[in-house]
Amino acid sequence: MSPLLNLDQATLRFGGLTAVNAVDLSLPVGQLHGIIGPNGAGKTTLFNLITGVYAPSSGSLNFDGKNLAGLRPDQITALGIARTFQNIRLFPQLSVFDNVRVACNLHRATSPLHTLIRGAGFRADEEATAARVDELLALFNLERFRDKPATALPYGEQRRLEIVRALATRPRLLLLDEPAAGMNPSEKVELVRLIKEVHRRFELTILLVEHSMRVVMTLCERITVLDYGVKIAEGAPGEIQKDRKVIEAYLGEDHTNNSAHH
Amino acid sequence: MTPRRSGPPWPHLLLGGALLAAFLLTRWVTDPYANDVLTTIGINVILAVSLNLVNGYTGQFSLGHAGFMSVGAYLSATITLLLGPSILGEDGGAPWAQNALFCGGLLVGGLSAAAAGLLVGIPSLRLRGDYLAIVTLGFGEIIRVIFQNIEPLGGALGLNGIPNYTTVGWTFAIAALTVFVVVCLINSTYGRGFIATHDDEIAAEAMGLNTTRYKVVAFVVSAFFAGLAGGLYGHFKMSITAAGFDFTRSIEIVVMVILGGMGNTLGVILAAILLTLLPEVLRPIAEFRMILYALLLIVLMLLRPQGLFNFRRRPR
Ligand SMILES: Nc1ncnc2c1ncn2[C@@H]1O[C@H](COP(=O)(O)OP(=O)(O)OP(=O)(O)O)[C@@H](O)[C@H]1O
Ligand SMILES: [Mg+2]
């Protein structure tokens, strides 16, 4: 079967710095794939490439057989790729409910003009959207915060709200950038359970960047390791843990720590 | 800030009530001074509420609102001046015919302003913050110079003898319509996209929102209502000059939006009313009026930077 996402020599340069260097990646449908690497390895930049925030300097990216070159980020999301952000980017003026609701716009059945007429069709559409938002919030146990400003939530809940918001776009591929960052151990356990749950329930393919080795090793079927923008290894969790290059890249570093590359 | 709730449950009912009130006002307000003040309030409410869609909700900084207003003023006045005599005849025509002509003129003015908004918006809305402010400021000045130099439109002397069609009723009806459109747009799944565009463009795009499209829509809708306000203004003052739509006029409207608390329609309405009444109240001390006005603004901005009428908490 052809891969859902395929990167062929994807490269991005920032001036003299090659943040992503000739990365090949092939994600089969349904895979839960981890990306690890020291700080500054280019993991977030890789996500920014896939979601169209940056255009590749060279190489190509394909999603479901379509070349992503020249597409705007919102067009890429419309194809079925959604993401969360490492530095949480919720909409501060919007409530928890509205943060998720606004992400439902791709699947709105009525046009902007209907907001003025506010007929039966419009109301039905709005109600269907609200029901879907409430269902997603309940799944992540966030319904009790429904009408709170999103940025008033505790940190861990904000991270989970970002996942809900991404799911509201109805993606086929979900990119999670350090979803467990800043969470305590019990929150991490809950997060792992939720990721497994949505992976199964929404039949997702997931690409996961995470520093917490425990989260990566329990969740991912396959792992890619980046270092200085280069892919230095790919394999099953067991193989990666034994890989000599990977151990060298992390040499002297605590695997579960966020210590900087020197 | 507390989150925005889903807004009034019956926007159409509110609109109907406001239109009825506008109709009754036309009947009851006979005092010319009250008529003047109320009309000015109505026009300023239209201007401020429409600009708030761009500067408040969508988070873009436009300084060209007076420019769009002048497009509406000139084009609607051209219609009534040009077509009036042939349609209405020598005796000035029946009131309904006058109103129909006025309505057509306003519509042409609004649509022309919207077209100008589209023309300016598409290339310039890719710019951010200060750059957009400069481009829209430039647009306002260019349009002023253009009108000043078109001789058929009176050149520097402006257009005179515009029929006095604007009433409090017309003004309040259009103000109600402006509020209705903005409130309905914002209070919907679609409309939350304006606020998301304001809050975080990268995140908004990642959620599938075309932020450029949102900005252009906000700009065009806002320009349309500025055009209507211009049309009302022209048929209220009965004479217009391009100089009357310079950038201090734009600034005045921006101040109403800021004072009302950006992205807060009720606050912006109150600010428009207050800032229209304030110069009237200060009329007895005419010499110090502008100084006092400026001082008041400075004090208000220092004490309530979130806007005088914004009672939501500020974000961290
Ligand atoms: N917009 C940018 N302009 C210039 N350099 C950038 C930009 N974004 C990222 N970089 C650089 O690219 C490199 C990769 O950064 P990136 O954020 O992708 O790393 P990362 O693997 O996500 O690290 P972390 O684990 O800390 O999140 C870094 O050296 C970073 O400084
Ligand atoms: Mg990162």
Coordinates of C-alpha atoms and ligand atoms in Angstrom, one line a residue:
Chain A
M1 CA 0.0 0.0 0.0
S2 CA 1.3 3.5 -0.8
P3 CA 2.3 5.6 2.2
L4 CA 0.0 8.3 3.5
L5 CA 2.9 10.7 3.9
N6 CA 6.1 10.6 2.0
L7 CA 9.1 12.9 2.3
D8 CA 11.7 12.7 -0.4
Q9 CA 15.0 14.4 0.5
A10 CA 13.1 17.2 2.3
T11 CA 15.5 20.1 3.1
L12 CA 15.0 23.5 4.7
R13 CA 17.8 26.0 5.1
F14 CA 17.6 29.2 7.2
G15 CA 20.5 31.2 5.7
G16 CA 23.6 29.1 6.4
L17 CA 21.8 26.7 8.8
T18 CA 20.3 23.6 7.4
A19 CA 17.6 22.9 9.9
V20 CA 16.2 19.9 8.0
N21 CA 18.7 18.1 5.8
A22 CA 17.6 15.7 3.1
V23 CA 15.1 13.8 5.2
D24 CA 13.3 10.8 3.8
L25 CA 10.3 9.6 5.6
S26 CA 7.5 7.2 4.6
L27 CA 4.4 6.9 6.8
P28 CA 2.0 4.0 6.1
V29 CA -1.7 4.6 6.9
G30 CA -2.4 4.0 10.6
Q31 CA 1.2 4.1 11.9
L32 CA 2.0 5.8 15.2
H33 CA 5.5 7.1 14.4
G34 CA 7.8 8.9 16.8
I35 CA 10.4 11.5 16.0
I36 CA 13.1 12.1 18.6
G37 CA 16.4 14.0 18.7
P38 CA 18.3 16.5 20.8
N39 CA 17.1 20.1 21.1
G40 CA 17.5 22.0 17.9
A41 CA 17.6 18.8 15.8
G42 CA 14.9 20.1 13.5
K43 CA 11.9 18.2 14.7
T44 CA 9.6 21.2 14.9
T45 CA 10.9 22.6 11.7
L46 CA 10.0 19.3 10.0
F47 CA 6.4 19.7 11.2
N48 CA 6.5 23.3 9.9
L49 CA 7.6 21.9 6.5
I50 CA 4.8 19.3 6.4
T51 CA 2.1 21.8 7.4
G52 CA 3.3 24.4 4.9
V53 CA 4.5 27.1 7.4
Y54 CA 7.7 26.9 5.4
A55 CA 8.3 25.8 1.8
P56 CA 11.1 23.3 1.4
S57 CA 14.4 24.6 0.0
S58 CA 14.6 21.4 -2.0
G59 CA 13.1 17.9 -2.0
S60 CA 9.4 17.0 -2.1
L61 CA 6.6 16.2 0.2
N62 CA 3.6 14.1 -0.7
F63 CA 0.4 13.5 1.2
D64 CA -2.0 10.8 0.0
G65 CA -0.3 11.0 -3.4
K66 CA -0.7 14.8 -3.7
N67 CA 2.4 17.0 -3.9
L68 CA 2.2 19.6 -1.1
A69 CA 4.4 22.1 -3.0
G70 CA 2.8 25.6 -3.2
L71 CA -0.1 24.9 -0.9
R72 CA -1.0 27.3 1.8
P73 CA -1.2 25.9 5.4
D74 CA -5.0 26.1 5.5
Q75 CA -5.1 24.1 2.2
I76 CA -2.9 21.4 3.7
T77 CA -5.1 21.2 6.7
A78 CA -8.1 20.8 4.4
L79 CA -6.3 17.8 2.8
G80 CA -6.3 16.1 6.2
I81 CA -3.2 17.1 8.1
A82 CA -3.6 18.7 11.6
R83 CA -1.1 19.6 14.2
T84 CA -0.5 20.8 17.7
F85 CA 2.2 23.3 18.7
Q86 CA 5.2 22.8 21.0
N87 CA 4.7 26.4 22.4
I88 CA 0.9 26.2 22.9
R89 CA -0.9 28.5 20.5
L90 CA -4.5 28.5 21.6
F91 CA -6.7 31.5 20.8
P92 CA -6.7 33.6 24.0
Q93 CA -9.8 35.6 23.3
L94 CA -11.9 32.6 22.6
S95 CA -13.4 30.2 25.1
V96 CA -12.4 26.5 25.3
F97 CA -15.6 25.7 23.3
D98 CA -14.9 28.4 20.6
N99 CA -11.3 27.3 20.2
V100 CA -12.6 23.9 19.1
R101 CA -15.6 25.3 17.2
V102 CA -13.4 27.6 15.1
A103 CA -11.5 24.6 13.9
C104 CA -14.8 23.1 12.5
N105 CA -15.0 25.7 9.8
L106 CA -13.6 23.3 7.1
H107 CA -16.7 21.2 7.5
R108 CA -19.3 23.9 7.8
A109 CA -22.3 23.2 5.6
T110 CA -23.5 26.8 5.3
S111 CA -21.9 29.9 3.8
P112 CA -21.0 33.2 5.6
L113 CA -24.2 34.8 4.2
H114 CA -26.3 32.3 6.2
T115 CA -25.0 34.0 9.4
L116 CA -27.1 37.0 8.5
I117 CA -30.2 35.1 7.4
R118 CA -30.0 32.6 10.3
G119 CA -32.5 30.3 8.9
A120 CA -33.3 26.7 9.9
G121 CA -30.4 25.3 7.8
F122 CA -27.9 27.6 9.5
R123 CA -29.2 26.8 13.0
A124 CA -29.1 23.1 12.3
D125 CA -25.5 23.4 11.0
E126 CA -24.5 25.4 14.1
E127 CA -26.1 22.9 16.4
A128 CA -24.4 20.0 14.7
T129 CA -21.1 21.7 15.1
A130 CA -21.7 22.5 18.8
A131 CA -22.7 18.8 19.4
R132 CA -19.5 17.6 17.7
V133 CA -17.4 20.1 19.8
D134 CA -19.0 19.0 23.0
E135 CA -18.5 15.3 22.1
L136 CA -14.8 16.0 21.5
L137 CA -14.4 18.0 24.7
A138 CA -16.1 15.2 26.7
L139 CA -13.7 12.6 25.2
F140 CA -10.8 14.6 26.7
N141 CA -12.7 15.4 29.9
L142 CA -12.6 19.1 29.2
E143 CA -16.3 19.8 29.1
R144 CA -16.1 21.3 32.6
F145 CA -14.0 24.1 31.2
R146 CA -16.3 24.7 28.2
D147 CA -17.0 28.4 28.7
K148 CA -13.6 29.4 30.3
P149 CA -11.1 31.3 28.4
A150 CA -8.7 28.8 26.8
T151 CA -5.6 30.3 28.3
A152 CA -7.0 30.2 31.8
L153 CA -6.7 26.4 31.8
P154 CA -3.9 24.6 33.6
Y155 CA -0.9 23.9 31.4
G156 CA -1.6 20.2 30.9
E157 CA -5.2 20.8 30.0
Q158 CA -4.1 23.4 27.4
R159 CA -2.0 20.8 25.7
R160 CA -4.9 18.4 25.6
L161 CA -7.2 21.2 24.3
E162 CA -4.7 21.7 21.4
I163 CA -5.2 18.0 20.5
V164 CA -9.0 18.4 20.6
R165 CA -8.8 21.5 18.4
A166 CA -6.6 19.7 15.9
L167 CA -9.1 16.7 15.8
A168 CA -11.9 19.1 15.1
T169 CA -10.5 19.6 11.6
R170 CA -11.1 15.9 11.0
P171 CA -7.5 15.0 10.1
R172 CA -6.2 11.7 8.7
L173 CA -2.7 12.6 9.8
L174 CA -2.1 14.2 13.2
L175 CA 1.2 15.8 14.1
L176 CA 1.8 16.1 17.8
D177 CA 4.7 18.4 18.9
E178 CA 5.8 17.4 22.4
P179 CA 2.2 16.8 23.8
A180 CA 3.6 15.6 27.2
A181 CA 5.9 18.6 27.8
G182 CA 5.3 20.1 31.2
M183 CA 3.0 17.3 32.3
N184 CA 3.3 15.4 35.6
P185 CA 3.6 11.5 35.5
S186 CA 0.0 10.8 36.1
E187 CA -1.0 13.3 33.4
K188 CA 1.4 11.6 31.0
V189 CA -0.2 8.2 31.7
E190 CA -3.6 9.7 30.9
L191 CA -2.2 11.4 27.7
V192 CA -0.8 8.1 26.5
R193 CA -4.2 6.5 27.0
L194 CA -5.9 9.3 25.1
I195 CA -3.5 9.2 22.2
K196 CA -4.1 5.5 21.8
E197 CA -7.8 6.0 22.1
V198 CA -8.0 8.7 19.4
H199 CA -5.6 6.8 17.2
R200 CA -8.0 3.8 17.2
R201 CA -11.3 5.7 17.3
F202 CA -10.6 8.2 14.5
E203 CA -8.4 5.8 12.5
L204 CA -5.5 8.2 12.5
T205 CA -2.0 8.1 11.4
I206 CA 0.1 9.9 14.0
L207 CA 3.5 11.6 13.9
L208 CA 4.7 12.3 17.4
V209 CA 7.6 14.5 18.6
E210 CA 8.4 13.8 22.2
H211 CA 11.3 14.1 24.6
S212 CA 9.8 11.8 27.2
M213 CA 11.3 8.5 26.2
R214 CA 8.7 6.6 28.3
V215 CA 5.9 8.1 26.2
V216 CA 7.6 7.5 22.9
M217 CA 8.6 4.0 23.7
T218 CA 5.2 2.9 24.9
L219 CA 3.2 4.6 22.0
C220 CA 5.3 4.3 18.9
E221 CA 5.5 1.4 16.5
R222 CA 8.4 3.0 14.7
I223 CA 10.8 5.8 15.5
T224 CA 12.9 8.3 13.4
V225 CA 15.9 10.0 15.0
L226 CA 17.1 13.4 13.9
D227 CA 20.3 15.1 14.8
Y228 CA 21.4 18.5 13.3
G229 CA 18.6 18.2 10.7
V230 CA 19.9 14.8 9.5
K231 CA 18.0 11.5 9.9
I232 CA 20.5 9.3 11.7
A233 CA 18.3 6.3 12.4
E234 CA 14.9 4.7 11.9
G235 CA 13.5 1.6 13.3
A236 CA 11.4 -0.1 16.0
P237 CA 11.7 1.2 19.5
G238 CA 13.9 -1.7 20.6
E239 CA 16.4 -1.2 17.7
I240 CA 16.6 2.5 18.3
Q241 CA 17.5 2.1 21.9
K242 CA 20.5 0.0 20.9
D243 CA 21.6 2.0 17.9
R244 CA 25.2 3.3 18.3
K245 CA 24.6 6.6 16.4
V246 CA 21.6 7.4 18.5
I247 CA 23.4 6.7 21.8
E248 CA 26.3 9.0 20.6
A249 CA 23.8 11.8 19.7
Y250 CA 22.5 11.6 23.2
L251 CA 25.9 11.0 24.8
G252 CA 26.2 12.4 28.2
E253 CA 22.5 13.3 28.2
D254 CA 19.7 12.0 30.3
H255 CA 17.3 10.6 27.8
T256 CA 14.2 11.8 29.7
N257 CA 15.7 15.3 30.2
N258 CA 15.3 18.3 27.9
S259 CA 19.0 19.3 28.2
A260 CA 20.4 21.3 25.4
H261 CA 22.7 20.1 22.6
H262 CA 26.2 21.4 23.0
Chain B
M1 CA -10.7 38.3 29.0
T2 CA -13.8 36.3 29.4
P3 CA -14.8 34.3 26.4
R4 CA -17.3 35.7 24.0
R5 CA -20.7 34.0 24.5
S6 CA -23.1 33.2 21.7
G7 CA -24.6 36.7 21.8
P8 CA -28.2 37.9 21.6
P9 CA -30.7 35.0 20.9
W10 CA -32.9 36.9 18.5
P11 CA -30.8 39.2 16.4
H12 CA -33.7 39.7 13.9
L13 CA -36.1 40.7 16.7
L14 CA -33.5 43.3 17.9
L15 CA -33.1 44.6 14.3
G16 CA -36.8 44.9 13.9
G17 CA -37.1 46.8 17.2
A18 CA -34.3 49.1 16.3
L19 CA -35.9 49.8 12.9
L20 CA -39.2 50.6 14.5
A21 CA -37.5 52.9 17.0
A22 CA -35.7 54.6 14.1
F23 CA -39.0 55.2 12.3
L24 CA -40.6 56.6 15.5
L25 CA -37.6 58.9 16.0
T26 CA -38.1 60.5 12.6
R27 CA -41.6 61.3 13.7
W28 CA -40.8 62.6 17.1
V29 CA -37.6 64.5 16.7
T30 CA -38.5 67.9 15.4
D31 CA -36.0 70.1 17.2
P32 CA -33.2 70.9 14.6
Y33 CA -30.4 70.8 17.2
A34 CA -31.5 67.4 18.5
N35 CA -31.9 66.2 15.0
D36 CA -28.3 67.3 14.2
V37 CA -26.8 65.7 17.2
L38 CA -28.7 62.4 16.8
T39 CA -27.8 62.2 13.1
T40 CA -24.1 62.7 13.9
I41 CA -24.3 60.1 16.6
G42 CA -25.9 57.6 14.2
I43 CA -23.2 58.3 11.5
N44 CA -20.4 57.9 14.0
V45 CA -21.9 54.6 15.4
I46 CA -22.0 53.2 11.8
L47 CA -18.3 54.3 11.2
A48 CA -17.0 53.0 14.6
V49 CA -18.9 49.7 14.6
S50 CA -17.8 48.9 11.0
L51 CA -14.2 49.9 11.6
N52 CA -14.3 47.7 14.8
L53 CA -14.7 44.6 12.5
V54 CA -11.3 45.3 11.0
N55 CA -9.4 47.0 13.8
G56 CA -11.0 45.2 16.8
Y57 CA -12.2 41.7 15.9
T58 CA -9.8 40.9 13.0
G59 CA -6.9 42.8 14.6
Q60 CA -5.8 44.7 11.5
F61 CA -4.8 48.4 11.8
S62 CA -6.6 50.4 9.2
L63 CA -6.3 54.1 9.1
G64 CA -8.3 54.6 5.9
H65 CA -11.9 54.7 7.1
A66 CA -12.5 58.3 6.1
G67 CA -11.3 57.5 2.6
F68 CA -14.0 54.8 2.2
M69 CA -16.5 57.3 3.7
S70 CA -15.6 59.9 1.1
V71 CA -16.1 57.3 -1.7
G72 CA -19.6 56.7 -0.4
A73 CA -20.3 60.4 0.1
Y74 CA -19.2 61.5 -3.4
L75 CA -20.8 58.6 -5.3
S76 CA -24.1 58.8 -3.6
A77 CA -24.3 62.6 -4.0
T78 CA -23.4 62.2 -7.6
I79 CA -26.3 59.9 -8.1
T80 CA -28.9 62.1 -6.4
L81 CA -27.6 65.3 -8.0
L82 CA -27.3 63.7 -11.5
L83 CA -30.4 61.6 -11.6
G84 CA -32.5 63.6 -9.3
P85 CA -33.8 66.3 -11.7
S86 CA -34.7 63.8 -14.5
I87 CA -36.3 61.2 -12.1
L88 CA -38.1 63.5 -9.7
G89 CA -39.0 66.3 -12.2
E90 CA -39.2 70.0 -11.5
D91 CA -41.3 70.0 -8.4
G92 CA -38.9 67.7 -6.5
G93 CA -41.0 64.6 -6.6
A94 CA -43.0 62.7 -4.0
P95 CA -41.4 61.8 -0.7
W96 CA -41.4 58.1 -1.6
A97 CA -39.6 58.9 -4.9
Q98 CA -37.0 61.0 -3.1
N99 CA -36.4 58.2 -0.6
A100 CA -36.1 55.6 -3.3
L101 CA -33.6 57.8 -5.1
F102 CA -31.7 58.3 -1.8
C103 CA -31.7 54.6 -1.2
G104 CA -30.3 53.9 -4.6
G105 CA -27.7 56.6 -4.1
L106 CA -26.6 55.1 -0.7
L107 CA -26.4 51.7 -2.2
V108 CA -24.2 52.8 -5.0
G109 CA -22.0 54.7 -2.5
G110 CA -21.7 51.7 -0.2
L111 CA -20.9 49.3 -3.1
S112 CA -18.3 51.6 -4.6
A113 CA -16.7 51.9 -1.2
A114 CA -16.7 48.1 -0.8
A115 CA -15.1 47.8 -4.3
A116 CA -12.4 50.3 -3.2
G117 CA -12.0 48.2 0.0
L118 CA -11.4 45.1 -2.2
L119 CA -9.0 46.9 -4.4
V120 CA -6.9 48.2 -1.5
G121 CA -7.4 45.1 0.7
I122 CA -6.2 42.3 -1.6
P123 CA -2.7 43.6 -2.1
S124 CA -2.2 45.3 1.3
L125 CA -3.7 42.8 3.7
R126 CA -0.6 40.6 3.4
L127 CA 1.2 43.3 5.2
R128 CA 1.2 43.3 9.0
G129 CA 0.6 45.9 11.7
D130 CA 2.3 49.2 11.0
Y131 CA 2.7 48.6 7.3
L132 CA -1.0 48.1 6.8
A133 CA -1.6 51.3 8.8
I134 CA 0.7 53.2 6.4
V135 CA -0.8 51.7 3.3
T136 CA -4.4 52.5 4.4
L137 CA -3.3 56.0 5.4
G138 CA -1.8 56.5 2.0
F139 CA -5.0 55.3 0.4
G140 CA -7.1 57.8 2.3
E141 CA -4.8 60.6 1.3
I142 CA -4.7 59.5 -2.4
I143 CA -8.5 59.3 -2.6
R144 CA -8.7 62.8 -1.1
V145 CA -6.3 64.2 -3.7
I146 CA -8.2 62.5 -6.5
F147 CA -11.6 63.9 -5.4
Q148 CA -10.0 67.3 -5.0
N149 CA -8.8 67.2 -8.6
I150 CA -11.9 65.9 -10.4
E151 CA -13.5 69.1 -11.7
P152 CA -16.9 67.6 -12.4
L153 CA -17.1 66.7 -8.7
G154 CA -16.4 70.3 -7.7
G155 CA -12.6 70.1 -7.3
A156 CA -11.4 71.7 -4.1
L157 CA -14.7 73.5 -3.6
G158 CA -16.4 70.1 -3.3
L159 CA -20.0 69.2 -4.1
N160 CA -22.7 71.6 -3.1
G161 CA -26.5 71.7 -3.2
I162 CA -26.8 68.0 -2.2
P163 CA -30.5 67.4 -1.4
N164 CA -31.2 67.1 2.3
Y165 CA -32.5 63.5 2.4
T166 CA -30.8 62.2 5.5
T167 CA -33.1 61.9 8.5
V168 CA -32.6 60.5 12.0
G169 CA -34.7 57.6 11.0
W170 CA -32.5 56.7 8.0
T171 CA -29.4 57.1 10.0
F172 CA -30.6 55.0 12.9
A173 CA -31.9 52.3 10.6
I174 CA -28.6 52.0 8.9
A175 CA -26.8 52.1 12.2
A176 CA -29.0 49.2 13.4
L177 CA -28.3 47.3 10.2
T178 CA -24.5 47.8 10.7
V179 CA -24.7 46.5 14.3
F180 CA -26.9 43.6 13.1
V181 CA -24.5 42.5 10.4
V182 CA -21.4 42.7 12.6
V183 CA -23.0 40.9 15.5
C184 CA -24.5 38.2 13.3
L185 CA -21.1 37.6 11.5
I186 CA -19.1 37.4 14.8
N187 CA -21.6 35.2 16.6
S188 CA -21.2 32.2 14.4
T189 CA -18.8 29.4 13.7
Y190 CA -17.7 31.3 10.6
G191 CA -17.3 34.5 12.5
R192 CA -15.1 33.1 15.2
G193 CA -12.5 33.0 12.5
F194 CA -12.1 36.8 12.5
I195 CA -11.1 36.6 16.2
A196 CA -8.9 33.6 15.6
T197 CA -7.1 35.5 12.8
H198 CA -6.6 38.3 15.3
D199 CA -5.3 36.0 18.1
D200 CA -2.8 33.9 16.2
E201 CA -2.6 33.7 12.4
I202 CA -0.3 30.7 12.3
A203 CA -2.6 28.7 14.5
A204 CA -5.7 29.9 12.6
E205 CA -4.2 28.7 9.3
A206 CA -3.2 25.4 10.9
M207 CA -6.9 25.0 11.7
G208 CA -7.8 25.4 8.1
L209 CA -8.8 29.1 8.1
N210 CA -7.9 31.2 5.2
T211 CA -6.8 34.3 7.2
T212 CA -6.2 36.5 4.1
R213 CA -9.8 35.8 3.0
Y214 CA -11.1 36.7 6.5
K215 CA -9.1 40.0 6.5
V216 CA -10.4 40.9 3.0
V217 CA -14.0 40.1 4.0
A218 CA -13.7 42.2 7.1
F219 CA -12.2 45.0 5.1
V220 CA -14.8 45.0 2.4
V221 CA -17.8 44.8 4.8
S222 CA -16.3 47.5 6.8
A223 CA -15.8 49.7 3.7
F224 CA -19.3 49.1 2.6
F225 CA -20.8 50.5 5.8
A226 CA -18.3 53.4 5.8
G227 CA -19.6 54.2 2.3
L228 CA -23.2 54.2 3.6
A229 CA -22.1 56.5 6.4
G230 CA -20.5 58.8 3.9
G231 CA -23.7 58.9 1.8
L232 CA -25.7 59.8 4.9
Y233 CA -23.2 62.4 5.8
G234 CA -23.3 64.1 2.4
H235 CA -27.1 64.3 2.4
F236 CA -27.1 65.6 5.9
K237 CA -24.5 68.4 5.5
M238 CA -25.7 69.1 1.9
S239 CA -22.2 70.0 0.9
I240 CA -19.0 68.0 1.0
T241 CA -15.3 68.7 0.3
A242 CA -12.5 66.2 0.0
A243 CA -10.7 68.0 2.8
G244 CA -13.5 67.0 5.2
F245 CA -12.4 63.4 4.9
D246 CA -8.8 63.8 5.7
F247 CA -6.9 61.5 8.0
T248 CA -7.8 63.3 11.2
R249 CA -11.3 62.0 10.5
S250 CA -9.9 58.5 10.3
I251 CA -8.1 59.0 13.5
E252 CA -11.3 60.1 15.2
I253 CA -13.0 56.8 14.3
V254 CA -10.0 54.8 15.4
V255 CA -10.1 56.6 18.8
M256 CA -13.8 55.5 19.2
V257 CA -12.8 51.9 18.5
I258 CA -9.9 52.0 20.9
L259 CA -11.9 53.8 23.6
G260 CA -14.8 51.3 23.3
G261 CA -12.4 48.4 23.7
M262 CA -11.4 46.8 20.5
G263 CA -13.6 44.0 19.5
N264 CA -16.4 44.9 21.8
T265 CA -19.4 46.2 19.8
L266 CA -21.4 47.6 22.7
G267 CA -18.4 49.4 24.0
V268 CA -17.7 50.9 20.6
I269 CA -21.3 52.1 20.3
L270 CA -21.1 53.8 23.7
A271 CA -17.7 55.4 22.8
A272 CA -19.1 56.7 19.5
I273 CA -22.0 58.3 21.4
L274 CA -19.7 59.8 24.1
L275 CA -17.2 61.2 21.7
T276 CA -19.9 62.8 19.6
L277 CA -21.5 64.4 22.7
L278 CA -18.3 65.5 24.4
P279 CA -17.5 68.3 21.9
E280 CA -21.1 69.5 22.2
V281 CA -20.9 69.6 26.0
L282 CA -17.6 71.4 25.8
R283 CA -19.0 74.0 23.4
P284 CA -19.2 76.8 26.0
I285 CA -15.4 76.7 26.5
A286 CA -14.8 76.5 22.8
E287 CA -11.1 77.8 23.0
F288 CA -10.1 75.0 25.3
R289 CA -12.2 72.3 23.7
M290 CA -9.6 70.5 21.7
I291 CA -7.1 70.6 24.5
L292 CA -9.5 69.2 27.0
Y293 CA -10.6 66.6 24.5
A294 CA -7.0 65.5 23.9
L295 CA -6.2 65.5 27.7
L296 CA -9.3 63.4 28.4
L297 CA -8.2 60.9 25.8
I298 CA -4.7 60.6 27.3
V299 CA -6.1 60.2 30.9
L300 CA -8.6 57.6 29.7
M301 CA -5.9 55.6 27.9
L302 CA -3.7 55.7 30.9
L303 CA -6.4 54.6 33.3
R304 CA -8.2 52.2 31.1
P305 CA -5.9 51.0 28.4
Q306 CA -8.3 48.1 27.6
G307 CA -10.9 50.6 26.6
L308 CA -13.3 52.7 28.6
F309 CA -16.3 50.4 28.0
N310 CA -14.5 47.1 28.0
F311 CA -15.3 45.2 31.2
R312 CA -13.7 41.9 30.2
R313 CA -10.5 40.9 31.9
R314 CA -7.3 41.6 30.0
P315 CA -5.4 38.5 28.8
R316 CA -2.3 37.7 30.7
Ligands
LIG1 N1 12.5 30.6 11.8 C1 13.7 30.2 12.0 N2 14.8 31.0 11.5 C2 16.0 30.6 11.8 N3 16.4 29.5 12.4 C3 15.4 28.7 12.8 C4 14.0 29.0 12.7 N4 13.3 28.0 13.2 C5 14.2 27.1 13.7 N5 15.4 27.5 13.5 C6 16.6 26.8 13.9 O1 16.5 25.5 13.3 C7 17.1 24.5 14.1 C8 16.0 23.5 14.4 O2 15.0 24.0 15.3 P1 13.8 23.2 15.7 O3 12.9 24.1 16.5 O4 13.2 22.5 14.6 O5 14.4 22.1 16.7 P2 13.6 21.0 17.6 O6 14.2 19.7 17.1 O7 12.2 21.2 17.5 O8 14.2 21.4 19.0 P3 13.4 21.3 20.4 O9 13.6 19.9 20.9 O10 14.1 22.3 21.3 O11 12.0 21.7 20.2 C9 17.5 25.2 15.4 O12 18.9 25.5 15.3 C10 16.8 26.5 15.3 O13 17.5 27.5 16.0
MG2 MG 10.7 21.6 18.8

